[in-house]
Amino acid sequence: MTDLFRVGVIANTHGIRGEVKVFPTTGEPERYNYLKEVILDTGKEKKTLEVASARFFKNLVIVKFKGIDNINDVEQYKGCELFVTRENAIPLGEGECYIADMYGMKVVTDKGEDFGILKDVMETGANLVFVVTHNGKEVLLPDIPDCVKKVDIENKLVTVHIMKGLLD
């Protein structure tokens, strides 16, 4: 299990007062309205930054960090990722799980056969797509009721039905 969840990537600076344009990578961008702190990953170190303000502009969030008041102080962070801790993640509803906790899960068929390992989860407009390593190849399985039968986080197991045509 991971302890950090990515919530955005700094796309660029905004103005000269230290604000940045953030591309949100969270399913709920409105969380920036009440986000108190983020962890900035510079590639060399991780820094905790306090969020002073956030506002929305098109598909981006304009974020101001406390104590950073100059464009020169944030310019170096372009392209850096922003994370929150598991404790600050959006609470889960009944039967939900964090996508990050699914990586590496064993995938079996509804007939009890080993199928592969869950390598990645892609978010599409319609549904999630599970990327599963099967016999050395990547297989894409849509997260729909006809295909994904059960996700058991506790036992790290995904049960799937291989629909006709998925392996062609």
Coordinates of N, CA and C in Angstrom, one line a residue:
M1 N 0.8 -1.2 0.0 CA 0.0 0.0 0.0 C 0.9 1.2 0.0
T2 N 0.4 2.2 -0.7 CA 1.2 3.5 -0.8 C 0.6 4.4 0.3
D3 N 1.5 5.3 0.8 CA 1.0 6.3 1.8 C 0.8 7.6 1.2
L4 N 1.2 7.8 -0.1 CA 1.0 9.1 -0.8 C 0.2 8.9 -2.0
F5 N -0.7 9.9 -2.2 CA -1.6 9.9 -3.4 C -1.4 11.2 -4.2
R6 N -1.1 11.0 -5.5 CA -0.9 12.2 -6.4 C -2.2 12.9 -6.6
V7 N -2.2 14.2 -6.4 CA -3.4 15.0 -6.6 C -3.2 16.1 -7.7
G8 N -2.0 16.2 -8.2 CA -1.8 17.2 -9.2 C -0.3 17.3 -9.7
V9 N -0.1 18.0 -10.8 CA 1.2 18.3 -11.3 C 1.3 19.8 -11.6
I10 N 2.3 20.4 -11.2 CA 2.5 21.9 -11.4 C 2.8 22.1 -12.9
A11 N 1.9 22.7 -13.6 CA 2.0 22.9 -15.0 C 2.9 24.1 -15.4
N12 N 2.7 25.2 -14.6 CA 3.4 26.4 -14.9 C 3.2 27.4 -13.7
T13 N 3.9 28.5 -13.8 CA 3.7 29.6 -12.9 C 2.5 30.4 -13.3
H14 N 2.0 31.2 -12.4 CA 0.9 32.1 -12.7 C 1.1 33.5 -12.1
G15 N 1.4 34.5 -12.9 CA 1.7 35.8 -12.4 C 3.1 35.8 -11.7
I16 N 3.3 36.9 -11.0 CA 4.6 37.1 -10.4 C 4.6 37.0 -8.9
R17 N 3.5 36.6 -8.3 CA 3.4 36.6 -6.8 C 3.5 35.2 -6.2
G18 N 4.0 34.2 -7.0 CA 4.3 32.9 -6.5 C 3.2 31.9 -6.7
E19 N 2.2 32.2 -7.4 CA 1.1 31.3 -7.7 C 1.5 30.3 -8.8
V20 N 0.9 29.1 -8.8 CA 1.2 28.1 -9.8 C -0.1 27.6 -10.4
K21 N 0.0 27.1 -11.7 CA -1.1 26.5 -12.3 C -0.9 25.0 -12.1
V22 N -1.9 24.3 -11.5 CA -1.8 22.9 -11.2 C -2.8 22.1 -12.1
F23 N -2.3 21.1 -12.8 CA -3.2 20.2 -13.5 C -3.6 19.1 -12.4
P24 N -4.9 19.1 -12.0 CA -5.4 18.2 -11.0 C -5.4 16.7 -11.6
T25 N -4.9 15.8 -10.8 CA -4.9 14.4 -11.2 C -5.8 13.6 -10.2
T26 N -6.7 14.2 -9.5 CA -7.6 13.6 -8.6 C -9.0 13.5 -9.2
G27 N -9.7 12.5 -8.8 CA -11.1 12.4 -9.3 C -12.0 13.5 -8.9
E28 N -11.6 14.2 -7.8 CA -12.4 15.3 -7.3 C -11.6 16.5 -7.2
P29 N -11.4 17.3 -8.3 CA -10.6 18.5 -8.2 C -11.1 19.5 -7.2
E30 N -12.4 19.5 -6.9 CA -12.9 20.5 -5.9 C -12.3 20.3 -4.5
R31 N -11.6 19.2 -4.3 CA -10.9 19.0 -3.0 C -9.9 20.1 -2.8
Y32 N -9.4 20.8 -3.8 CA -8.5 21.9 -3.6 C -9.1 23.0 -2.8
N33 N -10.4 23.1 -2.8 CA -11.1 24.2 -2.0 C -10.8 24.0 -0.5
Y34 N -10.6 22.8 0.0 CA -10.4 22.6 1.4 C -9.0 21.9 1.7
L35 N -8.2 21.8 0.7 CA -6.9 21.2 0.9 C -6.0 22.1 1.7
K36 N -5.4 21.6 2.8 CA -4.6 22.5 3.7 C -3.1 22.4 3.4
E37 N -2.7 21.1 3.0 CA -1.2 21.0 2.7 C -1.1 19.9 1.7
V38 N 0.1 20.0 0.9 CA 0.4 19.0 -0.1 C 1.9 18.7 0.1
I39 N 2.3 17.6 -0.5 CA 3.7 17.2 -0.4 C 4.2 17.4 -1.9
L40 N 5.2 18.3 -2.0 CA 5.8 18.5 -3.3 C 7.0 17.6 -3.5
D41 N 7.0 16.9 -4.6 CA 8.1 16.0 -4.9 C 8.9 16.6 -6.0
T42 N 10.1 17.1 -5.7 CA 11.0 17.8 -6.6 C 11.8 16.8 -7.4
G43 N 11.8 15.5 -7.1 CA 12.6 14.6 -7.7 C 13.9 14.3 -6.8
K44 N 14.3 15.3 -6.1 CA 15.4 15.1 -5.2 C 15.0 15.0 -3.7
E45 N 13.9 15.7 -3.4 CA 13.4 15.7 -2.1 C 11.8 15.9 -2.1
K46 N 11.3 15.7 -0.9 CA 9.8 15.9 -0.8 C 9.7 17.0 0.3
K47 N 8.9 18.0 -0.1 CA 8.7 19.2 0.8 C 7.2 19.3 1.1
T48 N 6.8 19.5 2.4 CA 5.4 19.8 2.7 C 5.2 21.3 2.6
L49 N 4.1 21.6 1.8 CA 3.8 23.0 1.5 C 2.4 23.2 2.0
E50 N 2.1 24.4 2.7 CA 0.8 24.8 3.1 C 0.1 25.5 2.0
V51 N -1.1 25.1 1.7 CA -1.9 25.8 0.7 C -2.6 27.0 1.3
A52 N -2.3 28.2 0.7 CA -2.9 29.4 1.2 C -4.2 29.7 0.5
S53 N -4.3 29.4 -0.8 CA -5.5 29.6 -1.5 C -5.5 28.8 -2.8
A54 N -6.7 28.5 -3.3 CA -6.9 27.8 -4.6 C -8.1 28.4 -5.2
R55 N -8.0 28.5 -6.6 CA -9.2 28.9 -7.4 C -9.1 28.2 -8.7
F56 N -10.2 28.0 -9.3 CA -10.3 27.2 -10.6 C -10.3 28.1 -11.8
F57 N -9.5 27.7 -12.8 CA -9.4 28.4 -14.1 C -9.4 27.4 -15.2
K58 N -10.5 27.3 -16.0 CA -10.6 26.2 -17.0 C -10.4 24.9 -16.4
N59 N -9.4 24.1 -16.9 CA -9.2 22.7 -16.3 C -8.1 22.7 -15.3
L60 N -7.6 23.9 -14.9 CA -6.5 24.0 -13.9 C -7.0 24.6 -12.6
V61 N -6.1 24.4 -11.6 CA -6.3 25.1 -10.3 C -5.1 26.0 -10.1
I62 N -5.4 27.3 -9.8 CA -4.4 28.2 -9.5 C -4.2 28.1 -8.0
V63 N -3.0 27.7 -7.6 CA -2.7 27.5 -6.2 C -1.6 28.5 -5.7
K64 N -1.8 29.0 -4.5 CA -0.9 29.9 -3.8 C -0.4 29.1 -2.5
F65 N 0.9 29.0 -2.4 CA 1.4 28.3 -1.2 C 1.9 29.4 -0.2
K66 N 1.6 29.1 1.1 CA 2.0 30.0 2.2 C 3.6 30.2 2.2
G67 N 4.0 31.4 2.2 CA 5.5 31.7 2.4 C 6.2 31.7 1.0
I68 N 5.5 31.4 -0.1 CA 6.1 31.5 -1.4 C 5.4 32.7 -2.1
D69 N 6.1 33.8 -2.2 CA 5.5 35.1 -2.7 C 6.1 35.6 -4.0
N70 N 6.9 34.9 -4.6 CA 7.7 35.4 -5.8 C 7.7 34.3 -6.8
I71 N 7.6 34.7 -8.1 CA 7.7 33.8 -9.2 C 9.0 33.0 -9.2
N72 N 10.1 33.7 -8.8 CA 11.4 33.0 -8.8 C 11.5 31.9 -7.8
D73 N 10.6 31.9 -6.8 CA 10.6 30.8 -5.8 C 9.9 29.6 -6.2
V74 N 9.0 29.7 -7.2 CA 8.2 28.5 -7.7 C 8.6 28.1 -9.1
E75 N 9.3 28.9 -9.8 CA 9.6 28.5 -11.2 C 10.3 27.2 -11.3
Q76 N 11.1 26.8 -10.3 CA 11.9 25.6 -10.3 C 11.0 24.4 -10.1
Y77 N 9.7 24.6 -9.7 CA 8.8 23.5 -9.4 C 8.0 23.1 -10.6
K78 N 8.1 23.7 -11.8 CA 7.3 23.3 -13.0 C 7.5 21.8 -13.2
G79 N 6.5 21.1 -13.5 CA 6.5 19.7 -13.7 C 6.6 18.8 -12.5
C80 N 6.7 19.4 -11.3 CA 6.7 18.6 -10.1 C 5.3 18.1 -9.7
E81 N 5.3 16.9 -9.1 CA 4.0 16.4 -8.7 C 3.7 16.8 -7.2
L82 N 2.4 16.9 -7.0 CA 1.9 17.2 -5.7 C 1.1 16.0 -5.1
F83 N 1.4 15.7 -3.9 CA 0.8 14.5 -3.2 C 0.1 14.9 -1.9
V84 N -0.8 14.0 -1.5 CA -1.4 14.1 -0.1 C -1.1 12.8 0.6
T85 N -1.1 12.8 1.9 CA -0.9 11.6 2.7 C -2.2 10.8 2.7
R86 N -2.1 9.5 3.0 CA -3.3 8.7 3.1 C -4.3 9.3 4.1
E87 N -3.8 9.9 5.2 CA -4.7 10.5 6.2 C -5.5 11.7 5.6
N88 N -4.9 12.3 4.6 CA -5.6 13.5 4.0 C -6.3 13.2 2.7
A89 N -6.3 11.9 2.3 CA -7.0 11.5 1.1 C -8.5 11.6 1.3
I90 N -9.2 11.6 0.2 CA -10.7 11.6 0.3 C -11.2 10.3 0.9
P91 N -12.0 10.4 1.9 CA -12.5 9.2 2.6 C -13.3 8.3 1.6
L92 N -13.1 7.0 1.8 CA -13.8 6.0 0.9 C -15.2 5.8 1.4
G93 N -16.0 5.5 0.4 CA -17.4 5.1 0.7 C -17.4 3.5 0.8
E94 N -18.6 3.0 1.1 CA -18.8 1.6 1.3 C -18.4 0.8 0.0
G95 N -17.6 -0.2 0.1 CA -17.2 -1.0 -1.0 C -16.2 -0.3 -1.9
E96 N -15.6 0.9 -1.6 CA -14.6 1.5 -2.4 C -13.2 1.2 -2.0
C97 N -12.3 1.5 -2.9 CA -10.9 1.3 -2.5 C -10.1 2.3 -3.3
Y98 N -8.9 2.6 -2.8 CA -8.0 3.5 -3.6 C -7.3 2.8 -4.7
I99 N -7.3 3.4 -5.9 CA -6.7 2.7 -7.0 C -5.2 2.3 -6.7
A100 N -4.5 3.2 -6.0 CA -3.1 2.9 -5.7 C -3.0 1.6 -4.9
D101 N -4.0 1.2 -4.2 CA -3.9 -0.1 -3.4 C -4.2 -1.3 -4.3
M102 N -4.6 -1.1 -5.5 CA -4.9 -2.3 -6.4 C -3.7 -2.8 -7.1
Y103 N -2.6 -1.9 -7.3 CA -1.5 -2.3 -8.1 C -0.8 -3.6 -7.5
G104 N -0.5 -4.5 -8.3 CA 0.2 -5.7 -7.9 C -0.8 -6.8 -7.5
M105 N -2.1 -6.6 -7.5 CA -3.0 -7.6 -7.1 C -3.0 -8.8 -8.1
K106 N -3.3 -10.0 -7.5 CA -3.4 -11.2 -8.4 C -4.7 -11.2 -9.1
V107 N -4.8 -11.5 -10.3 CA -6.0 -11.6 -11.1 C -6.3 -13.0 -11.4
V108 N -7.5 -13.5 -11.1 CA -7.9 -14.9 -11.4 C -9.2 -14.8 -12.2
T109 N -9.5 -15.9 -13.0 CA -10.7 -15.9 -13.7 C -11.9 -16.4 -12.8
D110 N -13.1 -16.2 -13.3 CA -14.2 -16.7 -12.5 C -14.3 -18.3 -12.5
K111 N -13.4 -18.9 -13.3 CA -13.3 -20.4 -13.3 C -12.2 -20.8 -12.4
G112 N -11.5 -19.9 -11.6 CA -10.5 -20.2 -10.7 C -9.1 -20.3 -11.2
E113 N -8.9 -19.9 -12.5 CA -7.6 -20.0 -13.1 C -6.8 -18.7 -12.9
D114 N -5.5 -18.9 -12.6 CA -4.6 -17.7 -12.5 C -4.6 -17.0 -13.8
F115 N -4.7 -15.7 -13.8 CA -4.7 -15.0 -15.1 C -3.5 -14.1 -15.2
G116 N -3.2 -13.4 -14.1 CA -2.0 -12.5 -14.2 C -2.0 -11.5 -13.0
I117 N -1.3 -10.4 -13.2 CA -1.1 -9.4 -12.1 C -1.5 -8.1 -12.6
L118 N -2.3 -7.4 -11.8 CA -2.8 -6.0 -12.1 C -1.6 -5.0 -12.1
K119 N -1.2 -4.5 -13.2 CA -0.1 -3.7 -13.4 C -0.4 -2.2 -13.3
D120 N -1.6 -1.8 -13.8 CA -2.0 -0.4 -13.9 C -3.5 -0.3 -14.0
V121 N -4.0 0.9 -13.7 CA -5.4 1.2 -13.9 C -5.5 2.5 -14.6
M122 N -6.2 2.4 -15.8 CA -6.3 3.6 -16.6 C -7.7 4.2 -16.4
E123 N -7.8 5.5 -16.3 CA -9.1 6.1 -16.2 C -9.5 6.7 -17.5
T124 N -10.6 6.1 -18.0 CA -11.2 6.6 -19.3 C -12.5 7.4 -19.0
G125 N -13.1 7.9 -20.0 CA -14.3 8.7 -19.8 C -15.4 7.8 -19.3
A126 N -15.5 6.6 -19.8 CA -16.6 5.7 -19.5 C -16.4 4.9 -18.2
N127 N -15.3 4.3 -18.1 CA -15.0 3.4 -17.0 C -13.5 3.2 -16.8
L128 N -13.1 2.6 -15.7 CA -11.7 2.2 -15.5 C -11.3 1.1 -16.4
V129 N -10.1 1.0 -16.7 CA -9.6 -0.2 -17.5 C -8.4 -0.7 -16.7
F130 N -8.4 -2.0 -16.4 CA -7.4 -2.7 -15.7 C -6.3 -3.2 -16.7
V131 N -5.1 -2.8 -16.5 CA -4.0 -3.3 -17.3 C -3.4 -4.5 -16.6
V132 N -3.5 -5.7 -17.1 CA -3.1 -6.9 -16.5 C -2.0 -7.6 -17.3
T133 N -0.9 -8.0 -16.6 CA 0.2 -8.7 -17.3 C -0.3 -10.2 -17.3
H134 N -0.4 -10.7 -18.5 CA -0.9 -12.1 -18.7 C 0.0 -12.8 -19.8
N135 N 0.7 -13.8 -19.4 CA 1.6 -14.5 -20.2 C 2.6 -13.6 -20.9
G136 N 3.2 -12.6 -20.2 CA 4.2 -11.7 -20.7 C 3.6 -10.6 -21.6
K137 N 2.3 -10.5 -21.7 CA 1.7 -9.4 -22.5 C 0.7 -8.6 -21.6
E138 N 0.5 -7.4 -22.1 CA -0.5 -6.6 -21.4 C -1.9 -6.8 -22.0
V139 N -2.9 -7.1 -21.1 CA -4.3 -7.3 -21.5 C -5.1 -6.2 -20.8
L140 N -6.0 -5.6 -21.6 CA -6.8 -4.5 -21.1 C -8.2 -5.1 -20.8
L141 N -8.6 -4.9 -19.5 CA -9.9 -5.4 -19.1 C -10.7 -4.3 -18.5
P142 N -11.9 -4.0 -19.2 CA -12.7 -2.9 -18.7 C -13.4 -3.3 -17.3
D143 N -13.4 -2.3 -16.5 CA -14.0 -2.4 -15.1 C -15.5 -2.2 -15.3
I144 N -16.1 -3.2 -15.8 CA -17.6 -3.3 -16.0 C -18.1 -4.6 -15.3
P145 N -19.4 -4.6 -14.9 CA -19.9 -5.8 -14.2 C -19.7 -7.1 -15.0
D146 N -19.8 -7.0 -16.3 CA -19.7 -8.3 -17.1 C -18.3 -8.8 -17.1
C147 N -17.3 -8.0 -16.8 CA -15.9 -8.4 -16.9 C -15.3 -8.6 -15.5
V148 N -15.3 -7.5 -14.7 CA -14.7 -7.5 -13.3 C -15.8 -7.9 -12.3
K149 N -15.6 -9.1 -11.8 CA -16.7 -9.7 -10.9 C -16.5 -9.3 -9.5
K150 N -15.2 -9.2 -9.0 CA -15.0 -8.9 -7.6 C -13.6 -8.4 -7.4
V151 N -13.5 -7.3 -6.6 CA -12.2 -6.8 -6.2 C -12.1 -7.0 -4.7
D152 N -11.2 -7.8 -4.3 CA -11.0 -8.2 -2.8 C -9.7 -7.5 -2.4
I153 N -9.8 -6.3 -1.8 CA -8.6 -5.6 -1.4 C -7.9 -6.4 -0.3
E154 N -8.6 -6.9 0.7 CA -8.1 -7.6 1.8 C -7.2 -8.7 1.4
N155 N -7.6 -9.5 0.4 CA -6.8 -10.7 0.0 C -6.0 -10.4 -1.3
K156 N -6.0 -9.1 -1.7 CA -5.2 -8.7 -2.9 C -5.6 -9.5 -4.1
L157 N -6.9 -9.6 -4.4 CA -7.3 -10.5 -5.5 C -8.4 -9.9 -6.3
V158 N -8.3 -10.0 -7.6 CA -9.4 -9.5 -8.5 C -9.9 -10.7 -9.3
T159 N -11.2 -10.9 -9.3 CA -11.8 -12.0 -10.1 C -12.4 -11.4 -11.3
V160 N -12.1 -12.0 -12.5 CA -12.6 -11.4 -13.7 C -13.3 -12.5 -14.6
H161 N -14.1 -12.1 -15.5 CA -14.7 -13.0 -16.5 C -14.1 -12.5 -17.8
I162 N -13.4 -13.4 -18.5 CA -12.8 -13.1 -19.8 C -13.9 -13.2 -20.9
M163 N -14.4 -12.0 -21.2 CA -15.4 -12.0 -22.2 C -14.9 -12.3 -23.6
K164 N -15.7 -12.8 -24.5 CA -15.3 -13.2 -25.8 C -14.7 -12.0 -26.6
G165 N -13.6 -12.2 -27.2 CA -12.9 -11.2 -27.9 C -11.9 -10.4 -27.2
L166 N -11.8 -10.5 -25.9 CA -10.9 -9.7 -25.1 C -9.4 -10.1 -25.3
L167 N -9.2 -11.3 -25.6 CA -7.8 -11.8 -25.8 C -7.4 -12.0 -27.3
D168 N -8.3 -11.6 -28.2 CA -8.0 -11.7 -29.6 C -7.0 -10.6 -30.1

